[in-house]
Coordinates of C-alpha atoms and ligand atoms in Angstrom, one line a residue:
M243 CA 105.4 58.1 118.1
A244 CA 105.5 57.8 114.3
T245 CA 108.5 59.2 112.5
T246 CA 108.5 60.7 109.0
L247 CA 111.3 61.9 106.8
I248 CA 110.5 64.2 103.9
T249 CA 113.5 63.8 101.6
G250 CA 115.0 65.3 98.5
G251 CA 112.9 68.5 98.4
T252 CA 113.7 72.2 98.3
V253 CA 112.6 73.7 101.7
V254 CA 111.1 77.1 101.1
S255 CA 110.6 79.7 103.9
A256 CA 109.7 83.4 103.9
T257 CA 113.4 84.2 103.8
G258 CA 115.0 81.7 101.5
R259 CA 115.2 78.2 100.0
G260 CA 117.5 75.3 100.1
A261 CA 117.9 71.6 99.8
A262 CA 117.0 69.9 103.1
D263 CA 115.4 66.8 104.5
V264 CA 112.7 67.4 107.2
L265 CA 112.5 64.9 110.1
V266 CA 109.2 64.6 111.9
D267 CA 108.7 62.8 115.2
G268 CA 105.1 62.5 116.3
E269 CA 103.4 65.9 115.8
R270 CA 106.5 68.0 115.6
I271 CA 109.4 68.8 113.3
V272 CA 112.6 67.7 115.1
A273 CA 115.3 68.6 112.5
L274 CA 116.1 70.0 109.1
L275 CA 119.1 68.0 107.8
E276 CA 121.5 68.0 104.9
P277 CA 120.0 65.8 102.2
G278 CA 120.8 62.2 102.7
S279 CA 122.3 62.7 106.2
T280 CA 123.2 59.9 108.5
V281 CA 122.6 60.5 112.2
L282 CA 124.9 58.7 114.6
G283 CA 125.7 56.3 111.9
A284 CA 122.1 55.5 111.0
N285 CA 120.6 56.1 107.6
L286 CA 117.5 57.9 108.5
A287 CA 115.5 56.9 105.5
E288 CA 115.9 53.3 106.7
T289 CA 115.0 53.9 110.3
V290 CA 111.9 56.2 110.1
D291 CA 108.3 54.8 109.8
T292 CA 107.5 56.8 106.6
V293 CA 109.5 58.3 103.9
V294 CA 108.0 61.0 101.7
D295 CA 109.9 61.5 98.5
A296 CA 109.9 65.2 97.7
S297 CA 112.5 65.1 94.9
G298 CA 112.0 68.1 92.5
K299 CA 109.3 69.5 94.7
Y300 CA 108.9 72.4 97.2
V301 CA 108.5 71.6 100.9
I302 CA 106.6 74.5 102.6
P303 CA 104.9 75.2 105.9
G304 CA 101.2 74.4 105.6
G305 CA 98.9 77.3 104.6
I306 CA 97.1 79.3 107.2
D307 CA 93.8 80.8 106.1
A308 CA 93.0 83.5 108.7
H309 CA 89.6 84.5 107.3
T310 CA 86.9 81.8 106.9
H311 CA 83.2 81.6 107.8
M312 CA 82.1 77.9 108.2
S313 CA 78.4 77.6 108.9
M314 CA 78.1 81.4 108.9
P315 CA 74.5 82.7 109.2
F316 CA 74.0 85.4 106.7
G317 CA 70.8 87.0 105.2
G318 CA 68.5 84.2 106.4
T319 CA 70.6 81.3 105.3
T320 CA 73.9 79.6 106.4
A321 CA 77.2 79.2 104.6
A322 CA 77.2 75.9 102.7
D323 CA 80.4 74.5 104.2
D324 CA 80.4 73.5 107.8
F325 CA 83.6 72.8 109.8
E326 CA 83.8 69.3 108.5
T327 CA 83.5 69.9 104.8
G328 CA 85.2 73.2 104.8
T329 CA 88.4 72.1 106.7
R330 CA 88.6 68.9 104.6
A331 CA 88.6 71.1 101.4
A332 CA 91.2 73.3 103.1
A333 CA 93.4 70.3 103.7
W334 CA 93.1 69.1 100.1
G335 CA 94.4 72.5 99.0
G336 CA 97.4 72.6 101.4
T337 CA 95.9 74.7 104.1
T338 CA 96.5 73.2 107.5
M339 CA 95.0 75.8 109.7
I340 CA 92.0 78.1 109.5
I341 CA 91.0 81.0 111.7
D342 CA 87.2 81.3 111.6
F343 CA 84.9 83.9 113.3
A344 CA 82.7 83.4 116.3
V345 CA 79.8 85.7 115.8
Q346 CA 78.2 87.8 118.6
K347 CA 75.0 89.0 117.0
F348 CA 73.1 92.0 118.2
G349 CA 71.5 91.2 121.5
E350 CA 73.7 88.2 122.2
R351 CA 76.5 87.7 124.8
V352 CA 80.1 87.3 123.7
P353 CA 81.0 84.2 125.8
E354 CA 77.9 82.4 124.6
S355 CA 78.6 83.1 121.0
L356 CA 82.2 81.8 121.4
Q357 CA 80.9 78.7 123.1
T358 CA 78.4 78.1 120.2
W359 CA 81.3 78.2 117.7
H360 CA 83.4 75.9 119.8
E361 CA 80.6 73.5 119.8
M362 CA 80.1 73.7 116.1
A363 CA 83.8 73.1 115.4
A364 CA 84.9 70.6 118.1
G365 CA 85.5 67.1 116.8
Q366 CA 84.6 68.1 113.2
C367 CA 87.7 69.7 111.8
A368 CA 90.3 68.1 109.5
V369 CA 92.9 70.7 110.3
D370 CA 93.7 72.9 113.3
Y371 CA 91.6 76.0 113.9
S372 CA 91.1 79.1 116.0
F373 CA 88.6 81.9 116.2
H374 CA 88.5 85.6 115.9
Q375 CA 85.6 87.2 117.9
I376 CA 83.1 89.3 116.0
I377 CA 81.5 92.0 118.1
G378 CA 78.1 92.7 116.6
E379 CA 77.0 94.9 119.4
V380 CA 79.4 97.2 121.2
N381 CA 78.1 98.0 124.7
K382 CA 79.3 98.0 128.3
E383 CA 78.8 94.3 128.6
S384 CA 80.5 93.3 125.4
L385 CA 83.4 95.6 126.1
A386 CA 84.0 94.0 129.4
E387 CA 83.8 90.6 127.7
L388 CA 86.3 91.7 125.1
R389 CA 88.9 92.0 127.9
R390 CA 88.5 88.4 128.8
L391 CA 89.2 87.0 125.3
P392 CA 93.0 86.5 125.7
D393 CA 92.2 84.1 128.6
E394 CA 90.3 82.1 126.0
G395 CA 93.3 82.0 123.6
I396 CA 91.6 84.6 121.4
T397 CA 93.7 87.7 120.6
S398 CA 91.8 89.4 117.7
Y399 CA 88.3 90.7 117.3
K400 CA 86.4 92.1 114.4
L401 CA 84.1 95.1 113.9
F402 CA 81.9 96.0 110.9
M403 CA 81.5 99.5 109.5
A404 CA 79.0 97.9 107.1
Y405 CA 75.6 96.1 107.5
P406 CA 73.5 98.6 109.6
G407 CA 71.1 96.7 111.8
V408 CA 73.1 93.5 111.7
F409 CA 76.8 93.8 112.6
Y410 CA 77.3 97.5 112.2
S411 CA 79.2 99.6 114.7
D412 CA 79.0 103.4 114.6
D413 CA 82.1 105.6 115.2
A414 CA 81.4 106.0 118.9
Q415 CA 81.2 102.2 119.3
I416 CA 84.4 101.7 117.2
L417 CA 86.2 104.3 119.3
R418 CA 85.3 102.6 122.6
A419 CA 86.1 99.1 121.3
M420 CA 89.5 100.2 119.9
Q421 CA 90.3 101.8 123.3
T422 CA 89.5 98.5 125.0
G423 CA 91.3 96.5 122.3
A424 CA 94.5 98.6 122.6
D425 CA 94.4 98.3 126.4
T426 CA 93.9 94.5 126.2
G427 CA 96.5 93.8 123.6
L428 CA 94.0 92.6 121.0
L429 CA 94.3 93.1 117.3
T430 CA 91.3 95.1 115.9
M431 CA 90.1 93.7 112.6
M432 CA 87.8 95.9 110.5
H433 CA 85.4 95.4 107.7
A434 CA 85.9 98.8 106.2
E435 CA 83.0 99.9 104.1
N436 CA 80.6 102.8 104.8
G437 CA 77.4 100.7 105.4
P438 CA 74.8 103.5 105.8
A439 CA 75.9 105.2 102.5
I440 CA 75.8 101.8 100.7
D441 CA 72.3 101.2 101.9
V442 CA 71.1 104.5 100.4
L443 CA 72.7 103.5 97.0
V444 CA 71.1 100.1 97.2
E445 CA 67.7 101.5 97.8
Q446 CA 68.1 104.0 94.9
L447 CA 69.4 101.4 92.4
L448 CA 66.6 99.0 93.2
A449 CA 64.0 101.8 92.8
Q450 CA 65.5 102.4 89.3
G451 CA 64.9 98.7 88.5
K452 CA 68.7 98.0 88.6
T453 CA 68.4 94.6 90.3
D454 CA 71.1 92.4 88.7
P455 CA 74.1 91.2 90.6
Y456 CA 76.3 93.7 88.8
Y457 CA 74.7 96.5 90.8
H458 CA 76.0 95.0 94.1
G459 CA 79.4 96.2 92.9
V460 CA 78.0 99.6 91.9
A461 CA 76.3 100.2 95.3
R462 CA 79.5 99.2 97.2
A463 CA 81.6 101.9 95.4
W464 CA 85.3 102.2 96.0
Q465 CA 84.9 105.6 97.6
L466 CA 83.0 104.0 100.4
E467 CA 85.8 101.5 101.0
E468 CA 88.4 104.2 100.8
E469 CA 86.5 106.5 103.2
A470 CA 85.9 103.7 105.8
T471 CA 89.5 102.6 105.6
H472 CA 90.7 106.1 106.2
R473 CA 88.2 106.5 109.1
A474 CA 89.3 103.2 110.7
I475 CA 93.0 104.2 110.4
M476 CA 92.3 107.6 112.1
L477 CA 90.4 106.0 114.9
A478 CA 93.2 103.5 115.4
D479 CA 95.7 106.3 115.3
L480 CA 93.9 108.1 118.0
T481 CA 93.4 105.1 120.3
G482 CA 96.7 103.4 119.6
A483 CA 94.9 100.2 118.5
P484 CA 96.8 98.0 116.0
L485 CA 94.5 97.7 113.0
Y486 CA 94.0 94.9 110.5
V487 CA 91.7 95.7 107.6
V488 CA 90.1 92.6 106.1
H489 CA 89.4 91.8 102.4
V490 CA 90.9 95.0 100.9
S491 CA 89.9 95.3 97.3
A492 CA 90.1 98.9 96.1
K493 CA 93.4 100.4 95.1
Q494 CA 92.4 103.6 96.9
A495 CA 92.0 101.7 100.2
V496 CA 95.4 100.2 99.6
A497 CA 96.8 103.7 99.3
Q498 CA 95.3 104.7 102.6
L499 CA 96.9 101.7 104.3
A500 CA 100.3 102.4 102.6
A501 CA 100.2 106.0 103.8
A502 CA 99.5 105.0 107.4
R503 CA 102.3 102.4 107.3
D504 CA 104.6 105.0 105.8
R505 CA 103.9 107.0 109.0
G506 CA 105.0 104.0 111.0
R507 CA 101.6 102.9 112.2
N508 CA 100.6 99.4 113.1
V509 CA 98.1 99.2 110.2
F510 CA 97.9 96.0 108.2
G511 CA 95.7 94.7 105.4
E512 CA 94.8 91.4 103.8
T513 CA 93.4 90.8 100.4
C514 CA 91.8 87.7 98.9
P515 CA 92.3 85.8 95.6
Q516 CA 89.1 87.1 94.2
Y517 CA 90.3 90.7 94.2
L518 CA 93.5 89.6 92.4
Y519 CA 91.9 87.6 89.6
L520 CA 88.2 88.5 89.2
S521 CA 86.4 91.7 88.3
L522 CA 83.2 93.7 88.3
E523 CA 82.9 93.6 84.5
D524 CA 83.9 89.9 83.8
N525 CA 82.2 88.2 86.8
L526 CA 79.6 90.3 88.6
G527 CA 78.6 91.5 85.2
A528 CA 78.2 88.0 83.7
P529 CA 74.9 87.5 81.8
G530 CA 71.6 86.9 83.6
F531 CA 71.9 86.0 87.2
E532 CA 75.3 84.2 86.9
G533 CA 77.1 87.1 88.5
A534 CA 75.5 86.1 91.8
K535 CA 78.3 83.5 92.1
W536 CA 80.7 86.4 92.7
V537 CA 78.7 88.5 95.0
C538 CA 80.9 89.1 98.1
S539 CA 81.7 92.2 100.2
T540 CA 83.9 94.1 99.6
P541 CA 82.9 93.6 96.0
L542 CA 85.0 92.7 93.0
R543 CA 86.4 95.8 91.5
S544 CA 86.6 97.2 88.0
R545 CA 89.2 95.8 85.7
E546 CA 89.2 99.0 83.6
E547 CA 90.3 100.9 86.7
D548 CA 93.1 98.4 87.2
H549 CA 92.5 97.5 90.9
Q550 CA 93.7 93.9 90.4
N551 CA 97.2 94.8 89.2
Q552 CA 97.6 97.4 91.9
V553 CA 96.5 95.0 94.6
W554 CA 99.1 92.5 93.3
Q555 CA 101.7 95.2 93.4
A556 CA 100.8 96.0 97.0
L557 CA 101.3 92.4 98.0
R558 CA 104.8 92.6 96.4
T559 CA 105.7 95.7 98.3
N560 CA 104.2 94.7 101.6
D561 CA 101.6 97.5 101.6
L562 CA 99.3 94.5 102.0
Q563 CA 100.7 91.8 104.2
M564 CA 98.8 88.6 103.5
V565 CA 96.1 86.7 101.6
S566 CA 93.1 85.0 103.2
T567 CA 90.0 83.8 101.4
D568 CA 87.0 85.1 103.3
H569 CA 85.6 81.7 102.5
C570 CA 81.9 81.9 102.8
P571 CA 80.2 79.7 100.2
F572 CA 76.6 79.7 99.2
C573 CA 75.0 77.5 96.6
M574 CA 73.3 79.0 93.6
K575 CA 70.2 76.8 94.1
G576 CA 68.3 77.7 97.3
Q577 CA 70.8 80.3 98.5
K578 CA 72.2 82.8 96.0
D579 CA 68.9 82.5 94.0
M580 CA 67.1 84.3 96.9
G581 CA 68.4 87.4 95.2
I582 CA 66.8 87.0 91.8
G583 CA 65.2 90.3 91.1
D584 CA 67.0 92.0 94.1
F585 CA 70.8 91.9 94.3
S586 CA 70.7 93.0 97.9
K587 CA 69.1 89.6 98.9
I588 CA 72.0 87.6 97.4
P589 CA 74.0 86.0 100.3
N590 CA 77.5 87.5 100.2
G591 CA 80.4 85.1 99.8
I592 CA 82.7 83.1 97.6
G593 CA 84.2 79.7 98.3
S594 CA 88.0 79.6 97.9
V595 CA 89.5 77.8 100.9
E596 CA 90.6 74.9 98.8
H597 CA 92.3 77.0 96.1
R598 CA 94.2 79.8 97.9
M599 CA 97.6 78.1 97.9
D600 CA 97.3 77.2 94.2
L601 CA 95.9 80.5 93.1
M602 CA 98.6 82.4 94.9
Y603 CA 101.3 80.0 93.5
Q604 CA 100.1 81.1 90.1
G605 CA 101.4 84.5 91.1
V606 CA 104.8 83.0 91.4
V607 CA 104.5 81.3 87.9
E608 CA 103.4 84.7 86.4
G609 CA 106.4 86.5 88.0
R610 CA 104.2 88.7 90.3
I611 CA 105.6 87.4 93.6
T612 CA 108.7 85.3 94.5
L613 CA 108.5 81.8 95.8
E614 CA 109.5 83.1 99.3
R615 CA 106.8 85.8 99.2
W616 CA 104.3 83.1 98.4
V617 CA 105.1 81.3 101.6
E618 CA 105.2 84.5 103.5
I619 CA 101.7 85.8 102.5
T620 CA 100.0 82.4 102.8
S621 CA 101.6 81.0 106.0
T622 CA 104.3 82.9 107.8
T623 CA 102.7 86.3 108.0
P624 CA 99.3 84.9 109.0
A625 CA 101.1 83.0 111.8
R626 CA 102.9 86.1 113.0
M627 CA 99.8 88.4 112.6
F628 CA 97.7 86.1 114.7
G629 CA 100.1 84.9 117.4
L630 CA 100.9 81.4 116.1
Y631 CA 104.5 81.9 114.8
G632 CA 107.0 79.2 116.0
R633 CA 104.3 76.6 116.2
K634 CA 102.9 77.4 112.8
G635 CA 104.1 79.3 109.7
V636 CA 107.6 77.9 109.7
L637 CA 109.5 74.6 109.1
A638 CA 111.9 74.5 112.1
P639 CA 112.7 72.2 115.0
G640 CA 109.9 72.4 117.5
A641 CA 107.2 73.6 115.1
D642 CA 104.1 71.6 114.4
A643 CA 104.6 69.3 111.5
D644 CA 102.1 71.1 109.3
I645 CA 103.9 70.5 105.9
V646 CA 102.9 70.7 102.3
V647 CA 104.9 69.1 99.4
Y648 CA 104.1 71.2 96.4
D649 CA 105.0 70.1 92.9
P650 CA 105.9 72.9 90.5
D651 CA 105.7 70.5 87.6
G652 CA 102.3 69.4 88.5
H653 CA 99.0 70.8 87.3
T654 CA 95.7 71.7 88.9
S655 CA 92.5 72.1 87.0
I656 CA 89.9 73.9 89.2
G657 CA 86.2 73.5 88.9
M658 CA 83.2 71.2 89.5
G659 CA 84.2 67.5 89.2
K660 CA 87.9 68.5 89.2
T661 CA 89.7 70.0 92.2
H662 CA 86.7 70.8 94.3
H663 CA 85.8 69.3 97.7
M664 CA 83.8 72.3 99.0
N665 CA 80.1 71.8 99.7
M666 CA 78.9 73.9 96.7
D667 CA 76.9 73.4 93.6
H668 CA 79.3 75.6 91.5
S669 CA 82.8 76.9 91.6
A670 CA 83.7 80.6 91.5
W671 CA 86.9 79.4 90.0
E672 CA 85.5 77.2 87.2
G673 CA 88.1 76.7 84.5
Y674 CA 91.1 78.1 86.3
E675 CA 94.3 76.2 85.4
I676 CA 97.2 76.3 87.8
D677 CA 100.8 75.3 87.0
G678 CA 101.5 73.5 90.2
H679 CA 99.9 70.9 92.5
V680 CA 99.5 70.1 96.2
D681 CA 101.0 66.6 96.4
V682 CA 101.3 65.7 100.1
V683 CA 99.8 67.4 103.1
L684 CA 100.8 66.7 106.7
S685 CA 99.0 68.1 109.7
R686 CA 100.8 67.8 113.0
G687 CA 102.8 64.9 111.6
K688 CA 99.8 63.0 110.2
V689 CA 99.5 62.5 106.4
L690 CA 96.1 63.9 105.4
V691 CA 96.6 63.9 101.6
A692 CA 98.9 61.8 99.5
D693 CA 98.7 60.0 96.1
G694 CA 95.5 61.8 95.4
E695 CA 93.8 60.3 98.4
Y696 CA 92.3 61.7 101.5
R697 CA 93.7 59.9 104.6
G698 CA 92.5 62.1 107.4
R699 CA 89.5 61.9 109.6
K700 CA 87.2 64.5 111.1
G701 CA 88.4 65.5 114.5
D702 CA 92.1 65.4 113.4
G703 CA 92.1 69.2 113.8
K704 CA 92.3 70.8 117.2
F705 CA 91.6 74.3 118.6
V706 CA 94.8 76.3 118.9
R707 CA 95.1 79.0 121.6
R708 CA 96.9 82.1 120.2
D709 CA 99.4 84.6 121.5
P710 CA 99.1 88.3 120.8
C711 CA 100.0 89.7 117.4
Q712 CA 103.7 89.1 116.6
Y713 CA 103.8 91.6 113.7
L714 CA 103.8 94.9 115.5
I715 CA 106.3 97.6 114.9
Ligands
ZN872 ZN1 84.5 87.7 106.2

């Protein structure tokens, strides 16, 4: 097996940092050593197959993006990135594992939907992957099938309080699913927005001729995120189901999560880069139809109401535990433009899988989070939350050699024709400048990215079976 020594860097974990060389044998890390160590008289740098010089740079565990939607069917079209293009873009950006969603649609069987997603991903991925299971129709059959997910290496499932007629579960269905989830040791993930109320507002806004992308944000009011978050927390409380709320964007929803956590509940929340940097006014409200680029759900929130700063603050204080992307890209031409004249027909989603590590590192540069917290919210907590810790999310002997060498003196310009390998005709992050750079990316010991080149192949990434959530109180 090939050996690699990453030498001269500062190894950063969720709990600290220090100078260390990282020795990789095959797919695993075998040792963290004092810089320049000799082992049994041998100078390691002369005996290994590959030396990666990380002088002046950070050496961190590869990013884990626990919320992506490659090839996701939505609103009559399909997300523009498939497993090949999306995971390659992830690798470019220092993310060495994704957890995507297998989708059981209304009227479908759970095992078949999981099989479909396995077939879409197998042999295509640049980095390792797993799935959460979406339950689009809670009934006797799907509840029984939920119980068998751990046997498949799947330990989390997702419900929607939004999208009536598509993925929506009512309170009775949520209650039954949570009972089963709690009993089976599954983590319940929730899209917490009050879908039926949103649909009324959508209908009323369209009837008033308010058809621009901006009104997507108006219809999906923060009150409907706060209300659904609260309801999900109460149903979780009643059933004892651990709850993970996806893509939290409203400061009021954060407050609900924080209050539940203060009561000692197993309630967790993720946010996404778009809710930290982008806004209703600046982006959804862009002139003409341009705001469609930023139509996603939950929506971007008002900058005037200061949601962005408060979500950053919650990341600092662990009221929110981690950052995923909800990567679900659609092109403007032929996809987003289906919603010209009717914002409700714009496919929901933003492409960010390539930029999450950089965008969150900018939070370190700006003094919003520490270097250690950056590693924690992008890698270590996702690993613990979704039953991967030990193999992923940490640089330690025995862990998979998923490693990123990050240059704090480097620079990353994001946008079309710059840092952009996603299969899209625009960038939601056009013009963003980051004071850092992903230099080298290893996935299970193999160098995927180095010297500005891509050296991986499709199929390098493998399906990873997951243990139950390791983050419970
Ligand atoms: Zn999503």
